[in-house]
């Protein structure tokens, strides 16, 4: 999920892989892609997205026409939580990514998907990164969690356990669900930026929806090519931050070296089960079948 670091940053990028957003150079057609995606997601998300996400979306005023200018977002984001968004040409190497997060900088793809790729894309673009990720960075607790993740990522790299830690990112930052008094809500960027998964993650009977447990999550593989077969539900953002900063990851990584991976679709006796999924979607072949 990261760029190859061996050749250094691509031409035109700075040593930390950032580039200018060059907002003036987006075409009308590119702005229109943002508007189309923005309008259909915001029509879908009330009653589905977690409150901190919806509040962040409002605070950043992302509904102005077209792809947002990062300089304008950063004025408000910096004031709220001290985070900034920096433009990058695409995926960046793990150590570069962690260094940005540890310093409260979120690297966002500068480019936007093509009109014919509205529903699926290989690399995160500006819509996934800014619409999907940045609203949550206006929440002070989530903002601290993301910084803690960046610091933990640097340590995990040093200890050779990045694959385990990446699962934490995947099942929270990208595909996390949050429990609320009104029911389950989505906060993961991979869900809120996808029309189909915004529906699937909450409404479809196929996936398991299980209570979040740090070690359990780090033993669970994930799908990068299709809807998730399992989603993990946190009781609050505070609980996620607390368990991340209070856990000593070194002995945890040691235990994980001998612990088996938990099959992606299984439930364990210790799981808190919100939904025992049918797995019907995956069993029918998933996206391959639907295509
Ligand atoms: Fe993402």
CSV table of C-alpha atoms and ligand atoms in Angstrom, one decimal:
chain,number,residue,atom,x,y,z
A,1,UNK,CA,0.0,0.0,0.0
A,2,UNK,CA,3.0,2.3,-0.2
A,3,UNK,CA,5.3,3.7,-2.9
A,4,UNK,CA,8.7,2.2,-3.5
A,5,UNK,CA,11.2,4.3,-1.6
A,6,UNK,CA,14.3,3.0,-3.4
A,7,UNK,CA,14.3,5.6,-6.1
A,8,UNK,CA,13.4,8.6,-3.9
A,9,UNK,CA,10.7,11.1,-4.6
A,10,UNK,CA,9.5,11.5,-8.2
A,11,UNK,CA,10.8,14.4,-10.3
A,12,UNK,CA,9.4,17.7,-9.1
A,13,UNK,CA,8.6,16.5,-5.6
A,14,UNK,CA,10.5,17.7,-2.5
A,15,UNK,CA,12.6,15.3,-0.4
A,16,UNK,CA,9.5,14.7,1.9
A,17,UNK,CA,7.6,13.8,-1.3
A,18,UNK,CA,5.3,16.9,-1.1
A,19,UNK,CA,4.4,18.9,-4.2
A,20,UNK,CA,2.5,22.1,-4.8
A,21,UNK,CA,-1.2,21.5,-5.1
A,22,UNK,CA,-1.3,23.9,-8.1
A,23,UNK,CA,-5.0,24.5,-7.5
A,24,UNK,CA,-5.1,27.0,-10.3
A,25,UNK,CA,-4.4,24.2,-12.8
A,26,UNK,CA,-7.4,22.0,-12.1
A,27,UNK,CA,-9.7,22.0,-15.1
A,28,UNK,CA,-13.5,22.6,-15.0
A,29,UNK,CA,-14.0,19.0,-15.8
A,30,UNK,CA,-11.9,18.0,-12.8
A,31,UNK,CA,-13.8,20.3,-10.5
A,32,UNK,CA,-17.0,18.8,-11.8
A,33,UNK,CA,-15.9,15.3,-10.8
A,34,UNK,CA,-15.5,16.6,-7.2
A,35,UNK,CA,-18.9,18.3,-7.3
A,36,UNK,CA,-20.6,15.1,-8.5
A,37,UNK,CA,-18.9,12.9,-5.9
A,38,UNK,CA,-19.5,15.5,-3.2
A,39,UNK,CA,-23.2,15.9,-3.9
A,40,UNK,CA,-23.9,12.2,-4.0
A,41,UNK,CA,-22.0,11.5,-0.8
A,42,UNK,CA,-23.5,14.3,1.2
A,43,UNK,CA,-27.0,13.2,0.1
A,44,UNK,CA,-26.2,9.8,1.5
A,45,UNK,CA,-24.3,10.4,4.7
A,46,UNK,CA,-26.7,12.1,7.1
A,47,UNK,CA,-27.9,9.2,9.4
A,48,UNK,CA,-24.9,7.1,8.2
A,49,UNK,CA,-21.7,9.0,9.0
A,50,UNK,CA,-20.6,9.6,12.5
A,51,UNK,CA,-21.2,13.1,14.0
A,52,UNK,CA,-17.5,14.1,14.2
A,53,UNK,CA,-17.2,13.5,10.4
A,54,UNK,CA,-20.4,15.5,9.6
A,55,UNK,CA,-19.3,18.3,11.9
A,56,UNK,CA,-15.8,18.4,10.3
A,57,UNK,CA,-17.3,18.5,6.9
A,58,UNK,CA,-19.3,21.6,7.9
A,59,UNK,CA,-16.4,23.2,9.7
A,60,UNK,CA,-14.2,22.9,6.6
A,61,UNK,CA,-16.8,24.3,4.3
A,62,UNK,CA,-16.0,21.7,1.7
A,63,UNK,CA,-19.2,22.3,-0.2
A,64,UNK,CA,-17.9,25.2,-2.1
A,65,UNK,CA,-17.9,24.4,-5.8
A,66,UNK,CA,-15.0,22.2,-6.8
A,67,UNK,CA,-11.8,20.7,-5.5
A,68,UNK,CA,-10.8,22.6,-2.4
A,69,UNK,CA,-7.7,24.7,-2.2
A,70,UNK,CA,-5.6,23.1,0.5
A,71,UNK,CA,-4.3,26.6,1.6
A,72,UNK,CA,-7.9,27.5,2.5
A,73,UNK,CA,-8.6,24.2,4.3
A,74,UNK,CA,-5.4,24.5,6.3
A,75,UNK,CA,-6.4,27.9,7.8
A,76,UNK,CA,-9.3,26.3,9.6
A,77,UNK,CA,-7.8,22.9,10.2
A,78,UNK,CA,-4.7,24.4,11.7
A,79,UNK,CA,-6.8,26.5,14.0
A,80,UNK,CA,-9.0,23.6,15.1
A,81,UNK,CA,-6.4,20.8,15.7
A,82,UNK,CA,-3.0,22.0,14.4
A,83,UNK,CA,-3.2,19.6,11.4
A,84,UNK,CA,-2.4,20.6,7.8
A,85,UNK,CA,-3.0,18.9,4.5
A,86,UNK,CA,0.0,18.6,2.2
A,87,UNK,CA,-0.2,17.6,-1.5
A,88,UNK,CA,1.7,14.5,-2.7
A,89,UNK,CA,1.7,12.9,-6.2
A,90,UNK,CA,0.3,9.6,-5.0
A,91,UNK,CA,1.2,6.9,-2.5
A,92,UNK,CA,4.4,7.7,-0.5
A,93,UNK,CA,6.8,5.3,1.2
A,94,UNK,CA,5.8,4.2,4.7
A,95,UNK,CA,8.5,6.1,6.6
A,96,UNK,CA,7.6,9.3,4.8
A,97,UNK,CA,3.9,8.8,5.5
A,98,UNK,CA,4.5,8.1,9.2
A,99,UNK,CA,6.8,11.1,9.5
A,100,UNK,CA,4.1,13.4,8.1
A,101,UNK,CA,1.4,12.0,10.4
A,102,UNK,CA,3.7,12.2,13.5
A,103,UNK,CA,4.0,15.9,12.6
A,104,UNK,CA,0.3,16.5,12.1
A,105,UNK,CA,0.6,16.7,8.3
A,106,UNK,CA,-1.8,14.6,6.2
A,107,UNK,CA,-0.5,13.7,2.7
A,108,UNK,CA,-3.3,14.0,0.2
A,109,UNK,CA,-3.2,12.9,-3.4
A,110,UNK,CA,-3.2,16.0,-5.6
A,111,UNK,CA,-4.9,14.4,-8.6
A,112,UNK,CA,-8.6,13.5,-9.0
A,113,UNK,CA,-10.1,10.4,-10.6
A,114,UNK,CA,-11.5,10.4,-14.1
A,115,UNK,CA,-15.2,10.8,-14.7
A,116,UNK,CA,-15.4,7.1,-15.8
A,117,UNK,CA,-13.8,6.0,-12.4
A,118,UNK,CA,-16.3,7.6,-10.0
A,119,UNK,CA,-16.8,4.4,-8.1
A,120,UNK,CA,-13.5,2.7,-8.0
A,121,UNK,CA,-9.9,3.7,-8.2
A,122,UNK,CA,-6.5,2.1,-7.5
A,123,UNK,CA,-4.7,4.9,-5.7
A,124,UNK,CA,-6.2,7.4,-3.3
A,125,UNK,CA,-7.0,10.7,-5.0
A,126,UNK,CA,-7.9,14.1,-3.7
A,127,UNK,CA,-11.6,13.1,-3.1
A,128,UNK,CA,-10.7,10.1,-1.1
A,129,UNK,CA,-8.0,11.9,0.9
A,130,UNK,CA,-9.7,15.2,1.5
A,131,UNK,CA,-13.4,14.4,1.6
A,132,UNK,CA,-12.8,11.0,3.2
A,133,UNK,CA,-10.0,11.7,5.7
A,134,UNK,CA,-9.7,15.4,6.5
A,135,UNK,CA,-13.1,16.0,8.2
A,136,UNK,CA,-12.2,13.6,11.0
A,137,UNK,CA,-8.9,15.5,11.5
A,138,UNK,CA,-11.0,18.4,12.8
A,139,UNK,CA,-11.9,16.3,15.9
A,140,UNK,CA,-9.3,16.8,18.6
A,141,UNK,CA,-9.4,13.2,19.8
A,142,UNK,CA,-9.1,11.7,16.4
A,143,UNK,CA,-6.4,14.2,15.5
A,144,UNK,CA,-4.4,12.9,18.4
A,145,UNK,CA,-5.0,9.3,17.4
A,146,UNK,CA,-3.7,10.0,13.9
A,147,UNK,CA,-0.5,11.5,15.3
A,148,UNK,CA,-0.1,8.6,17.7
A,149,UNK,CA,-0.5,6.2,14.7
A,150,UNK,CA,2.3,8.0,12.9
A,151,UNK,CA,4.6,7.7,15.9
A,152,UNK,CA,3.6,4.1,16.3
A,153,UNK,CA,4.2,3.5,12.6
A,154,UNK,CA,7.8,4.7,12.9
A,155,UNK,CA,8.4,2.3,15.8
A,156,UNK,CA,6.7,-0.6,14.0
A,157,UNK,CA,8.9,-0.1,11.0
A,158,UNK,CA,12.0,-0.3,13.2
A,159,UNK,CA,10.7,-3.5,14.8
A,160,UNK,CA,9.6,-5.1,11.6
A,161,UNK,CA,5.9,-5.3,12.4
A,162,UNK,CA,4.3,-2.9,10.0
A,163,UNK,CA,2.0,-5.5,8.6
A,164,UNK,CA,0.3,-5.9,12.0
A,165,UNK,CA,0.0,-2.2,12.6
A,166,UNK,CA,-1.3,-1.6,9.1
A,167,UNK,CA,-4.4,-3.6,10.0
A,168,UNK,CA,-5.1,-1.2,12.8
A,169,UNK,CA,-5.1,1.7,10.3
A,170,UNK,CA,-7.2,-0.3,7.9
A,171,UNK,CA,-9.9,-1.3,10.3
A,172,UNK,CA,-10.1,2.2,12.0
A,173,UNK,CA,-9.0,5.1,9.8
A,174,UNK,CA,-10.1,3.5,6.5
A,175,UNK,CA,-13.0,1.2,7.4
A,176,UNK,CA,-14.0,1.9,11.0
A,177,UNK,CA,-17.5,2.0,12.4
A,178,UNK,CA,-18.5,3.9,15.6
A,179,UNK,CA,-21.3,2.9,18.0
A,180,UNK,CA,-23.8,5.7,18.7
A,181,UNK,CA,-27.1,6.0,20.6
A,182,UNK,CA,-28.8,6.0,17.2
A,183,UNK,CA,-27.0,2.9,15.9
A,184,UNK,CA,-23.8,2.2,14.0
A,185,UNK,CA,-22.2,5.0,12.1
A,186,UNK,CA,-19.3,5.1,9.7
A,187,UNK,CA,-16.2,7.2,10.2
A,188,UNK,CA,-13.6,5.3,8.0
A,189,UNK,CA,-12.4,7.3,5.0
A,190,UNK,CA,-12.7,4.3,2.7
A,191,UNK,CA,-16.4,4.0,3.5
A,192,UNK,CA,-17.5,7.7,3.7
A,193,UNK,CA,-15.8,8.4,0.3
A,194,UNK,CA,-17.5,5.4,-1.4
A,195,UNK,CA,-21.2,5.5,-2.3
A,196,UNK,CA,-21.5,1.7,-2.5
A,197,UNK,CA,-19.6,0.9,0.6
A,198,UNK,CA,-21.5,3.6,2.6
A,199,UNK,CA,-24.5,1.4,2.1
A,200,UNK,CA,-22.9,-2.0,2.3
A,201,UNK,CA,-21.0,-1.3,5.5
A,202,UNK,CA,-24.2,-0.5,7.4
A,203,UNK,CA,-27.0,-2.2,5.7
A,204,UNK,CA,-25.8,-5.4,3.9
A,205,UNK,CA,-26.3,-8.7,5.8
A,206,UNK,CA,-23.0,-10.1,4.4
A,207,UNK,CA,-20.2,-8.7,6.6
A,208,UNK,CA,-19.5,-9.4,10.2
A,209,UNK,CA,-19.7,-6.3,12.5
A,210,UNK,CA,-17.6,-6.9,15.6
A,211,UNK,CA,-16.6,-5.0,18.6
A,212,UNK,CA,-13.1,-3.4,18.3
A,213,UNK,CA,-10.3,-5.2,20.2
A,214,UNK,CA,-6.7,-4.0,19.4
A,215,UNK,CA,-5.0,-7.4,19.4
A,216,UNK,CA,-7.9,-9.1,17.5
A,217,UNK,CA,-7.8,-6.4,14.8
A,218,UNK,CA,-4.1,-6.8,14.4
A,219,UNK,CA,-4.5,-10.5,13.8
A,220,UNK,CA,-7.2,-10.0,11.1
A,221,UNK,CA,-6.2,-9.8,7.4
A,222,UNK,CA,-8.2,-7.4,5.2
A,223,UNK,CA,-9.4,-7.0,1.6
A,224,UNK,CA,-7.9,-4.3,-0.5
A,225,UNK,CA,-9.9,-5.1,-3.7
A,226,UNK,CA,-13.5,-5.3,-2.5
A,227,UNK,CA,-15.9,-4.5,0.3
A,228,UNK,CA,-14.7,-5.7,3.7
A,229,UNK,CA,-15.9,-9.0,5.1
A,230,UNK,CA,-15.6,-7.7,8.6
A,231,UNK,CA,-15.9,-4.2,10.1
A,232,UNK,CA,-14.9,-3.3,13.7
A,233,UNK,CA,-17.0,-1.1,15.9
A,234,UNK,CA,-15.4,1.3,18.4
A,235,UNK,CA,-17.5,2.6,21.3
A,236,UNK,CA,-15.9,6.1,21.1
A,237,UNK,CA,-13.0,7.9,19.5
A,238,UNK,CA,-11.6,8.4,23.1
A,239,UNK,CA,-11.5,4.7,23.7
A,240,UNK,CA,-9.6,4.2,20.5
A,241,UNK,CA,-7.0,6.9,21.3
A,242,UNK,CA,-6.7,5.6,24.9
A,243,UNK,CA,-6.0,2.0,24.0
A,244,UNK,CA,-3.5,3.1,21.3
A,245,UNK,CA,-1.5,5.3,23.6
A,246,UNK,CA,-1.7,3.1,26.7
A,247,UNK,CA,-0.7,-0.1,25.0
A,248,UNK,CA,2.9,-1.2,25.0
A,249,UNK,CA,3.2,-2.5,21.4
A,250,UNK,CA,6.6,-4.2,21.8
A,251,UNK,CA,5.3,-7.2,23.8
A,252,UNK,CA,2.1,-7.2,21.7
A,253,UNK,CA,4.2,-7.6,18.5
A,254,UNK,CA,6.1,-10.4,20.2
A,255,UNK,CA,2.9,-12.3,20.9
A,256,UNK,CA,1.7,-11.7,17.4
A,257,UNK,CA,4.8,-13.4,16.0
A,258,UNK,CA,3.4,-16.8,17.2
A,259,UNK,CA,-0.3,-16.0,17.2
A,260,UNK,CA,-2.2,-17.3,14.2
A,261,UNK,CA,-4.1,-14.9,11.9
A,262,UNK,CA,-7.8,-15.0,12.4
A,263,UNK,CA,-9.6,-16.0,9.2
A,264,UNK,CA,-11.2,-12.9,7.7
A,265,UNK,CA,-14.8,-14.1,7.9
A,266,UNK,CA,-14.8,-15.9,11.3
A,267,UNK,CA,-16.1,-14.8,14.6
A,268,UNK,CA,-14.3,-15.8,17.8
A,269,UNK,CA,-15.9,-16.7,21.1
A,270,UNK,CA,-14.5,-13.6,22.7
A,271,UNK,CA,-15.9,-11.2,20.0
A,272,UNK,CA,-18.7,-8.8,20.7
A,273,UNK,CA,-20.9,-9.5,17.8
A,274,UNK,CA,-23.1,-6.7,16.4
A,275,UNK,CA,-23.8,-8.6,13.2
A,276,UNK,CA,-23.0,-12.2,12.4
A,277,UNK,CA,-22.7,-11.8,8.7
A,278,UNK,CA,-24.0,-14.2,6.1
A,279,UNK,CA,-20.9,-13.6,3.9
A,280,UNK,CA,-23.3,-14.0,1.0
A,281,UNK,CA,-21.6,-11.2,-1.0
A,282,UNK,CA,-18.1,-12.6,-0.7
A,283,UNK,CA,-19.3,-16.2,-1.3
A,284,UNK,CA,-21.0,-15.1,-4.5
A,285,UNK,CA,-17.6,-13.8,-5.8
A,286,UNK,CA,-17.9,-10.1,-4.7
A,287,UNK,CA,-16.9,-7.5,-7.2
A,288,UNK,CA,-15.7,-10.0,-9.8
A,289,UNK,CA,-19.2,-11.4,-9.8
A,290,UNK,CA,-20.9,-8.0,-9.9
A,291,UNK,CA,-18.7,-6.7,-12.7
B,1,LIG,FE1,-7.2,6.5,2.8
